[in-house]
mmCIF file of C-alpha atoms and ligand atoms in Angstrom:
data_model
loop_
_atom_site.group_PDB
_atom_site.id
_atom_site.type_symbol
_atom_site.label_atom_id
_atom_site.label_comp_id
_atom_site.label_asym_id
_atom_site.label_seq_id
_atom_site.Cartn_x
_atom_site.Cartn_y
_atom_site.Cartn_z
ATOM 1 C CA MET A 1 7.862 26.986 -5.467
ATOM 2 C CA LYS A 2 7.202 27.608 -1.941
ATOM 3 C CA PRO A 3 3.311 27.960 -1.310
ATOM 4 C CA ALA A 4 3.722 30.738 0.817
ATOM 5 C CA ASP A 5 2.965 34.078 0.014
ATOM 6 C CA SER A 6 1.887 32.596 -3.602
ATOM 7 C CA PHE A 7 -1.251 32.887 -5.575
ATOM 8 C CA ILE A 8 -2.577 29.688 -6.040
ATOM 9 C CA LEU A 9 -6.125 28.600 -7.778
ATOM 10 C CA VAL A 10 -6.813 25.332 -7.428
ATOM 11 C CA THR A 11 -9.694 23.645 -9.335
ATOM 12 C CA GLY A 12 -12.503 21.142 -8.066
ATOM 13 C CA ALA A 13 -11.094 23.104 -4.890
ATOM 14 C CA ALA A 14 -14.580 21.600 -2.711
ATOM 15 C CA GLY A 15 -14.032 17.616 -3.760
ATOM 16 C CA GLY A 16 -11.572 15.236 -1.613
ATOM 17 C CA ILE A 17 -8.469 15.895 -2.751
ATOM 18 C CA GLY A 18 -8.640 19.659 -3.767
ATOM 19 C CA ALA A 19 -9.895 20.866 -0.271
ATOM 20 C CA ALA A 20 -7.652 18.933 1.460
ATOM 21 C CA VAL A 21 -5.298 20.445 -0.588
ATOM 22 C CA CYS A 22 -6.300 23.488 0.234
ATOM 23 C CA ARG A 23 -6.527 23.232 3.896
ATOM 24 C CA GLU A 24 -2.370 22.388 3.630
ATOM 25 C CA LEU A 25 -1.913 25.972 1.585
ATOM 26 C CA ALA A 26 -3.638 27.239 3.677
ATOM 27 C CA LEU A 27 -1.344 26.539 6.733
ATOM 28 C CA ARG A 28 1.684 26.911 5.206
ATOM 29 C CA GLY A 29 0.400 30.964 3.896
ATOM 30 C CA ALA A 30 -0.547 30.721 0.409
ATOM 31 C CA SER A 31 -3.297 32.811 -1.310
ATOM 32 C CA LEU A 32 -6.662 31.012 -2.640
ATOM 33 C CA VAL A 33 -8.376 30.562 -5.479
ATOM 34 C CA LEU A 34 -10.996 27.699 -4.429
ATOM 35 C CA GLY A 35 -12.200 26.799 -7.990
ATOM 36 C CA GLY A 36 -16.060 24.708 -8.615
ATOM 37 C CA ARG A 37 -19.109 24.726 -9.669
ATOM 38 C CA SER A 38 -21.339 24.446 -5.477
ATOM 39 C CA GLY A 39 -21.147 28.559 -4.581
ATOM 40 C CA ASP A 40 -21.971 27.031 -0.920
ATOM 41 C CA GLU A 41 -19.971 24.080 -1.268
ATOM 42 C CA LEU A 42 -16.916 27.030 -1.735
ATOM 43 C CA LEU A 43 -18.333 29.066 0.983
ATOM 44 C CA ALA A 44 -17.873 26.159 3.853
ATOM 45 C CA LEU A 45 -14.799 25.813 2.656
ATOM 46 C CA GLU A 46 -14.183 29.834 2.590
ATOM 47 C CA THR A 47 -14.864 30.063 5.721
ATOM 48 C CA GLU A 48 -12.679 26.943 6.874
ATOM 49 C CA LEU A 49 -9.645 28.554 5.196
ATOM 50 C CA ARG A 50 -10.179 31.829 6.597
ATOM 51 C CA ALA A 51 -10.424 30.719 9.909
ATOM 52 C CA LEU A 52 -6.614 29.152 9.294
ATOM 53 C CA GLY A 53 -5.384 32.377 8.183
ATOM 54 C CA ALA A 54 -5.796 32.077 4.614
ATOM 55 C CA ARG A 55 -6.609 34.649 1.934
ATOM 56 C CA THR A 56 -9.190 33.240 0.013
ATOM 57 C CA SER A 57 -11.970 34.081 -2.890
ATOM 58 C CA ARG A 58 -14.317 31.883 -5.388
ATOM 59 C CA LEU A 59 -14.140 31.083 -8.012
ATOM 60 C CA VAL A 60 -17.780 28.950 -8.573
ATOM 61 C CA ALA A 61 -17.898 27.679 -12.734
ATOM 62 C CA ASP A 62 -18.219 24.749 -14.708
ATOM 63 C CA LEU A 63 -14.953 24.734 -16.550
ATOM 64 C CA VAL A 64 -16.210 22.465 -18.963
ATOM 65 C CA GLU A 65 -18.783 24.824 -19.517
ATOM 66 C CA GLU A 66 -16.821 27.921 -19.313
ATOM 67 C CA ASP A 67 -15.346 29.933 -21.387
ATOM 68 C CA PRO A 68 -11.225 28.296 -20.389
ATOM 69 C CA ALA A 69 -9.541 31.956 -20.828
ATOM 70 C CA ARG A 70 -12.715 33.408 -19.500
ATOM 71 C CA THR A 71 -11.621 31.686 -16.283
ATOM 72 C CA ALA A 72 -8.247 32.061 -16.802
ATOM 73 C CA GLN A 73 -8.932 36.056 -15.959
ATOM 74 C CA ARG A 74 -11.704 35.520 -13.439
ATOM 75 C CA ALA A 75 -8.385 33.570 -11.298
ATOM 76 C CA ILE A 76 -5.893 36.114 -11.998
ATOM 77 C CA ALA A 77 -8.152 39.131 -11.997
ATOM 78 C CA ALA A 78 -8.913 37.921 -7.704
ATOM 79 C CA PHE A 79 -5.462 39.232 -6.177
ATOM 80 C CA GLY A 80 -3.996 40.136 -9.244
ATOM 81 C CA SER A 81 -2.150 38.134 -10.479
ATOM 82 C CA LEU A 82 -1.571 34.420 -10.059
ATOM 83 C CA ASP A 83 1.498 31.840 -9.057
ATOM 84 C CA MET A 84 0.044 28.805 -9.640
ATOM 85 C CA VAL A 85 -2.710 25.906 -10.662
ATOM 86 C CA ILE A 86 -3.708 23.236 -9.202
ATOM 87 C CA ASN A 87 -6.034 20.910 -11.773
ATOM 88 C CA CYS A 88 -8.049 19.328 -8.794
ATOM 89 C CA VAL A 89 -11.204 18.246 -11.104
ATOM 90 C CA GLY A 90 -11.916 15.413 -12.311
ATOM 91 C CA VAL A 91 -15.016 12.823 -12.676
ATOM 92 C CA GLN A 92 -15.206 8.943 -13.293
ATOM 93 C CA THR A 93 -17.146 5.748 -14.525
ATOM 94 C CA PHE A 94 -16.625 2.608 -13.513
ATOM 95 C CA GLY A 95 -17.880 -0.821 -15.801
ATOM 96 C CA LEU A 96 -16.951 -2.483 -19.042
ATOM 97 C CA ALA A 97 -16.508 0.031 -21.880
ATOM 98 C CA ALA A 98 -19.036 -1.660 -23.402
ATOM 99 C CA ASP A 99 -21.280 -0.772 -21.492
ATOM 100 C CA GLU A 100 -20.236 2.726 -21.031
ATOM 101 C CA ALA A 101 -23.019 5.658 -22.437
ATOM 102 C CA ALA A 102 -21.153 7.370 -24.719
ATOM 103 C CA GLY A 103 -22.421 10.839 -23.189
ATOM 104 C CA ASP A 104 -20.211 10.023 -20.147
ATOM 105 C CA THR A 105 -17.321 8.925 -21.742
ATOM 106 C CA ARG A 106 -17.066 12.630 -23.241
ATOM 107 C CA ARG A 107 -18.175 13.935 -20.107
ATOM 108 C CA MET A 108 -14.997 12.479 -18.873
ATOM 109 C CA PHE A 109 -13.066 14.046 -21.490
ATOM 110 C CA LEU A 110 -14.371 17.003 -21.044
ATOM 111 C CA ALA A 111 -13.422 17.203 -17.153
ATOM 112 C CA ASN A 112 -10.456 15.394 -17.017
ATOM 113 C CA THR A 113 -8.488 16.450 -20.046
ATOM 114 C CA VAL A 114 -9.763 18.639 -22.322
ATOM 115 C CA ALA A 115 -10.963 21.266 -19.168
ATOM 116 C CA PRO A 116 -7.634 21.769 -17.690
ATOM 117 C CA ILE A 117 -5.268 22.111 -20.961
ATOM 118 C CA GLN A 118 -7.476 24.682 -21.858
ATOM 119 C CA LEU A 119 -7.501 26.798 -18.383
ATOM 120 C CA CYS A 120 -3.124 25.649 -17.927
ATOM 121 C CA ASN A 121 -2.862 27.105 -21.637
ATOM 122 C CA ALA A 122 -5.324 30.325 -21.104
ATOM 123 C CA LEU A 123 -2.807 30.266 -18.329
ATOM 124 C CA LEU A 124 0.548 30.492 -20.163
ATOM 125 C CA PRO A 125 1.046 33.704 -21.453
ATOM 126 C CA HIS A 126 0.144 35.578 -17.476
ATOM 127 C CA MET A 127 2.990 33.075 -16.382
ATOM 128 C CA THR A 128 5.887 33.193 -19.156
ATOM 129 C CA GLY A 129 4.866 36.487 -19.238
ATOM 130 C CA ARG A 130 6.611 37.053 -15.627
ATOM 131 C CA GLY A 131 8.900 34.377 -15.875
ATOM 132 C CA ASN A 132 6.753 32.571 -13.605
ATOM 133 C CA GLY A 133 4.561 30.052 -12.162
ATOM 134 C CA HIS A 134 4.034 26.479 -11.594
ATOM 135 C CA ILE A 135 0.944 23.954 -13.473
ATOM 136 C CA VAL A 136 0.533 21.632 -11.023
ATOM 137 C CA LEU A 137 -1.593 18.339 -13.129
ATOM 138 C CA ILE A 138 -3.427 15.843 -10.433
ATOM 139 C CA GLY A 139 -4.077 12.512 -13.062
ATOM 140 C CA SER A 140 -4.010 8.965 -11.692
ATOM 141 C CA ILE A 141 -2.007 5.927 -10.831
ATOM 142 C CA PHE A 142 -4.609 4.181 -13.304
ATOM 143 C CA GLY A 143 -3.294 7.343 -15.983
ATOM 144 C CA SER A 144 -0.078 5.052 -16.277
ATOM 145 C CA ILE A 145 -1.390 1.543 -15.585
ATOM 146 C CA ALA A 146 -3.980 1.266 -17.499
ATOM 147 C CA PHE A 147 -7.184 -0.508 -15.020
ATOM 148 C CA PRO A 148 -10.017 -2.635 -17.117
ATOM 149 C CA CYS A 149 -13.153 -1.498 -15.849
ATOM 150 C CA PHE A 150 -12.170 2.134 -16.345
ATOM 151 C CA ALA A 151 -10.613 1.737 -19.853
ATOM 152 C CA SER A 152 -12.448 5.495 -20.221
ATOM 153 C CA TYR A 153 -10.691 7.031 -17.404
ATOM 154 C CA SER A 154 -7.924 5.373 -17.645
ATOM 155 C CA ALA A 155 -7.079 6.792 -21.098
ATOM 156 C CA SER A 156 -8.371 10.279 -19.785
ATOM 157 C CA LYS A 157 -5.466 10.106 -17.374
ATOM 158 C CA PHE A 158 -2.944 8.795 -19.966
ATOM 159 C CA ALA A 159 -3.677 11.519 -22.373
ATOM 160 C CA LEU A 160 -3.568 14.387 -19.172
ATOM 161 C CA ARG A 161 -0.336 12.742 -17.986
ATOM 162 C CA GLY A 162 0.918 12.837 -22.063
ATOM 163 C CA TYR A 163 -0.044 16.907 -21.382
ATOM 164 C CA ALA A 164 1.918 17.761 -18.575
ATOM 165 C CA GLU A 165 4.879 15.902 -20.218
ATOM 166 C CA ALA A 166 5.132 18.061 -23.437
ATOM 167 C CA LEU A 167 4.524 21.079 -21.507
ATOM 168 C CA ARG A 168 7.523 20.499 -18.815
ATOM 169 C CA ARG A 169 9.734 19.847 -22.301
ATOM 170 C CA GLU A 170 8.350 23.116 -23.469
ATOM 171 C CA LEU A 171 8.515 25.561 -20.561
ATOM 172 C CA ALA A 172 12.162 23.776 -20.058
ATOM 173 C CA GLY A 173 13.948 27.588 -18.967
ATOM 174 C CA SER A 174 10.868 29.186 -18.666
ATOM 175 C CA GLY A 175 10.265 29.652 -15.622
ATOM 176 C CA VAL A 176 7.265 28.097 -15.072
ATOM 177 C CA ARG A 177 7.595 24.591 -13.785
ATOM 178 C CA VAL A 178 5.318 21.718 -14.472
ATOM 179 C CA SER A 179 4.267 18.746 -11.818
ATOM 180 C CA TYR A 180 2.193 16.107 -12.955
ATOM 181 C CA VAL A 181 1.273 13.662 -9.128
ATOM 182 C CA ALA A 182 -0.529 9.966 -9.046
ATOM 183 C CA PRO A 183 -2.803 9.677 -6.727
ATOM 184 C CA ARG A 184 -3.843 5.713 -5.849
ATOM 185 C CA TYR A 185 -7.380 4.937 -4.835
ATOM 186 C CA THR A 186 -7.794 8.072 -2.034
ATOM 187 C CA ARG A 187 -11.036 7.543 0.262
ATOM 188 C CA THR A 188 -12.915 10.255 -1.048
ATOM 189 C CA ALA A 189 -15.911 11.106 -2.535
ATOM 190 C CA PHE A 190 -14.992 10.374 -6.079
ATOM 191 C CA ASN A 191 -14.653 6.211 -5.892
ATOM 192 C CA ARG A 192 -18.535 5.662 -5.715
ATOM 193 C CA ASP A 193 -20.272 2.101 -3.589
ATOM 194 C CA ALA A 194 -19.773 -0.501 -6.362
ATOM 195 C CA VAL A 195 -15.806 0.925 -6.502
ATOM 196 C CA ALA A 196 -15.615 1.352 -2.980
ATOM 197 C CA ARG A 197 -16.746 -2.303 -2.321
ATOM 198 C CA MET A 198 -14.514 -3.132 -4.952
ATOM 199 C CA ALA A 199 -12.075 -1.886 -4.275
ATOM 200 C CA GLU A 200 -12.488 -3.521 -0.917
ATOM 201 C CA ALA A 201 -12.603 -6.871 -2.651
ATOM 202 C CA LEU A 202 -10.103 -6.710 -4.064
ATOM 203 C CA LYS A 203 -8.271 -5.366 -0.182
ATOM 204 C CA MET A 204 -6.407 -2.397 -2.784
ATOM 205 C CA ASN A 205 -4.327 -0.116 -0.943
ATOM 206 C CA THR A 206 -5.902 3.044 -0.291
ATOM 207 C CA ASP A 207 -4.409 6.349 1.619
ATOM 208 C CA SER A 208 -6.286 9.977 2.747
ATOM 209 C CA PRO A 209 -7.209 12.599 0.507
ATOM 210 C CA GLU A 210 -5.038 14.775 3.885
ATOM 211 C CA ALA A 211 -1.953 12.337 3.018
ATOM 212 C CA VAL A 212 -2.498 12.723 -0.785
ATOM 213 C CA ALA A 213 -2.626 16.570 0.062
ATOM 214 C CA ARG A 214 0.820 16.694 2.101
ATOM 215 C CA SER A 215 2.284 14.361 -0.903
ATOM 216 C CA ILE A 216 1.174 16.709 -3.282
ATOM 217 C CA VAL A 217 2.188 19.944 -1.415
ATOM 218 C CA ALA A 218 5.456 17.899 -0.907
ATOM 219 C CA ALA A 219 6.087 17.840 -4.610
ATOM 220 C CA ILE A 220 5.418 21.184 -5.660
ATOM 221 C CA GLU A 221 7.398 22.478 -3.009
ATOM 222 C CA ALA A 222 10.782 20.016 -3.799
ATOM 223 C CA ASP A 223 9.280 20.711 -7.289
ATOM 224 C CA THR A 224 9.297 17.581 -9.234
ATOM 225 C CA ALA A 225 7.968 16.255 -12.230
ATOM 226 C CA ASP A 226 6.166 12.920 -11.726
ATOM 227 C CA THR A 227 4.746 11.521 -8.133
ATOM 228 C CA TYR A 228 2.749 8.554 -7.973
ATOM 229 C CA LEU A 229 1.924 7.471 -4.694
ATOM 230 C CA GLY A 230 1.985 4.306 -3.296
ATOM 231 C CA TRP A 231 3.665 1.791 -2.808
ATOM 232 C CA PRO A 232 3.526 -1.091 -4.857
ATOM 233 C CA GLU A 233 1.777 1.011 -6.996
ATOM 234 C CA LYS A 234 5.024 2.952 -8.673
ATOM 235 C CA LEU A 235 6.907 -0.248 -8.478
ATOM 236 C CA PHE A 236 4.271 -1.471 -10.655
ATOM 237 C CA VAL A 237 4.473 2.064 -13.354
ATOM 238 C CA ARG A 238 8.076 1.536 -13.453
ATOM 239 C CA ILE A 239 6.869 -2.683 -14.390
ATOM 240 C CA ASN A 240 4.713 -1.681 -16.697
ATOM 241 C CA ALA A 241 6.082 0.602 -18.586
ATOM 242 C CA LEU A 242 9.334 -1.872 -19.606
ATOM 243 C CA LEU A 243 7.079 -5.512 -19.336
ATOM 244 C CA PRO A 244 3.401 -4.710 -19.450
ATOM 245 C CA ARG A 245 2.878 -8.210 -20.117
ATOM 246 C CA VAL A 246 3.612 -8.990 -16.310
ATOM 247 C CA VAL A 247 1.228 -6.793 -15.499
ATOM 248 C CA ASP A 248 -1.212 -7.676 -17.943
ATOM 249 C CA ARG A 249 -1.019 -11.565 -15.784
ATOM 250 C CA ALA A 250 -2.158 -9.489 -12.591
ATOM 251 C CA LEU A 251 -4.615 -7.840 -14.064
ATOM 252 C CA ILE A 252 -6.474 -9.832 -16.475
ATOM 253 C CA PRO A 253 -7.183 -12.650 -13.822
ATOM 254 C CA GLN A 254 -9.277 -9.801 -11.699
ATOM 255 C CA VAL A 255 -11.465 -8.810 -14.360
ATOM 256 C CA ARG A 256 -13.757 -11.424 -13.693
ATOM 257 C CA ARG A 257 -14.249 -10.549 -10.361
ATOM 258 C CA MET A 258 -14.306 -6.592 -10.830
ATOM 259 C CA VAL A 259 -17.154 -7.097 -13.426
ATOM 260 C CA GLY A 260 -19.331 -8.621 -10.704
ATOM 261 C CA PHE A 261 -19.318 -5.053 -8.952
ATOM 262 C CA THR A 262 -20.129 -3.452 -12.082
ATOM 263 C CA ARG A 263 -23.988 -2.329 -13.376
ATOM 264 C CA ARG A 264 -24.008 -5.020 -15.737
ATOM 265 C CA ALA A 265 -23.638 -7.090 -12.865
ATOM 266 C CA GLU A 266 -26.491 -5.865 -10.831
ATOM 267 C CA SER A 267 -28.622 -6.431 -14.236
ATOM 268 C CA GLY A 268 -27.633 -10.001 -14.586
ATOM 269 C CA PRO A 269 -25.812 -11.960 -17.328
ATOM 270 C CA ALA A 270 -25.711 -10.101 -20.661
HETATM 271 N N1 LIG B 301 -10.354 9.440 -5.210
HETATM 272 C C1 LIG B 301 -9.250 8.459 -6.047
HETATM 273 O O1 LIG B 301 -9.879 8.076 -5.956
HETATM 274 C C2 LIG B 301 -8.428 9.548 -6.970
HETATM 275 C C3 LIG B 301 -7.126 8.367 -7.463
HETATM 276 C C4 LIG B 301 -6.066 8.577 -8.267
HETATM 277 C C5 LIG B 301 -6.528 10.169 -9.411
HETATM 278 N N2 LIG B 301 -7.829 11.052 -8.430
HETATM 279 C C6 LIG B 301 -7.801 11.984 -9.247
HETATM 280 O O2 LIG B 301 -7.813 13.010 -8.204
HETATM 281 C C7 LIG B 301 -8.786 14.212 -8.291
HETATM 282 C C8 LIG B 301 -9.462 14.823 -6.562
HETATM 283 O O3 LIG B 301 -10.336 13.399 -7.163
HETATM 284 P P1 LIG B 301 -11.385 13.879 -5.842
HETATM 285 O O4 LIG B 301 -11.223 11.869 -4.756
HETATM 286 O O5 LIG B 301 -10.739 14.640 -4.893
HETATM 287 O O6 LIG B 301 -12.401 13.855 -6.431
HETATM 288 P P2 LIG B 301 -14.170 14.307 -5.495
HETATM 289 O O7 LIG B 301 -14.225 14.376 -3.769
HETATM 290 O O8 LIG B 301 -15.253 13.829 -6.480
HETATM 291 O O9 LIG B 301 -13.436 15.594 -6.218
HETATM 292 C C9 LIG B 301 -13.986 16.577 -7.759
HETATM 293 C C10 LIG B 301 -13.711 17.681 -7.689
HETATM 294 O O10 LIG B 301 -13.736 17.837 -9.261
HETATM 295 C C11 LIG B 301 -14.845 19.377 -9.531
HETATM 296 N N3 LIG B 301 -15.479 18.923 -10.805
HETATM 297 C C12 LIG B 301 -16.363 17.784 -11.367
HETATM 298 N N4 LIG B 301 -16.926 17.956 -12.828
HETATM 299 C C13 LIG B 301 -16.222 19.811 -12.941
HETATM 300 C C14 LIG B 301 -16.452 20.168 -13.582
HETATM 301 N N5 LIG B 301 -17.032 20.386 -15.246
HETATM 302 N N6 LIG B 301 -16.677 21.951 -13.463
HETATM 303 C C15 LIG B 301 -15.766 22.501 -12.285
HETATM 304 N N7 LIG B 301 -15.990 21.206 -11.095
HETATM 305 C C16 LIG B 301 -15.849 20.566 -11.584
HETATM 306 C C17 LIG B 301 -16.274 18.359 -8.890
HETATM 307 O O11 LIG B 301 -17.154 19.544 -8.005
HETATM 308 P P3 LIG B 301 -19.224 18.683 -8.126
HETATM 309 O O12 LIG B 301 -19.057 17.903 -6.914
HETATM 310 O O13 LIG B 301 -19.719 20.138 -8.126
HETATM 311 O O14 LIG B 301 -19.302 17.869 -8.863
HETATM 312 C C18 LIG B 301 -15.864 17.936 -7.263
HETATM 313 O O15 LIG B 301 -15.547 18.860 -6.373
HETATM 314 C C19 LIG B 301 -9.130 13.710 -9.796
HETATM 315 O O16 LIG B 301 -8.753 14.514 -10.719
HETATM 316 C C20 LIG B 301 -8.794 12.805 -9.416
HETATM 317 O O17 LIG B 301 -9.039 11.825 -11.227
HETATM 318 C C21 LIG B 301 -8.781 10.686 -7.547
#
């Protein structure tokens, strides 16, 4: 789908990747509904996007708390119709599974999995009724390669990928397309200090949010079902699917080093 002249809801719009996606879309002539929790952050982004010539509307909502039907209604009402939703909301925890607070596990699944699924489900009648629409889900390379110290985060993104795949099959021929885009490590505030230090020590490949945004928009324009960003990460996704023990051999030796950057390391030996 071409973003020009489309009405697009971007959730997590004030985040690092979300805001970069909004800028790319604004330059292409899209009208944007900016979803986020902070009215001030959305207002600052809106001012910037309007200066680029975009039509915008702000949708201030906590997507975990608000009834998805109401969010969907508000998003459609902003311009009277909605062509696309790009789900950029996400939260992450880093550490050993045994150390994760129960509330964090719950929060992560609600924000990364339940909220986007419920929002897309609520938008589907509008899109299928018009025989036109595009659902875009931002996953993660960790949604295909389950990473130690990111167990719940990985699981939440595996689930989102499963939803995207099932939905794409379910909607085949309906005029509503589904794209799943999986970034690798992206330099945004999403990765707190400890994760950033760990990534540097392990020499992880990283991308700028601007580069990721360009890839997301290219995937949308090309109507690609699944996009994995970064080389060699996209190859490892394939290897992990076919030969997971090979990836075990690469990742398991890293666990001890990764733990060195977690809270457990700061509080001394368990
Ligand atoms: N950065 C990476 O390394 C990376 C790699 C792979 C995949 N991803 C995925 O890419 C997406 C965007 O990540 P990012 O780097 O742009 O992260 P980010 O800068 O932290 O942005 C995430 C956005 O989600 C919003 N959000 C969180 N919980 C919410 C809720 N309950 N209701 C409404 N909004 C909520 C945040 O709003 P607040 O500011 O109000 O918290 C923030 O604007 C996420 O799905 C993430 O999992 C990121």
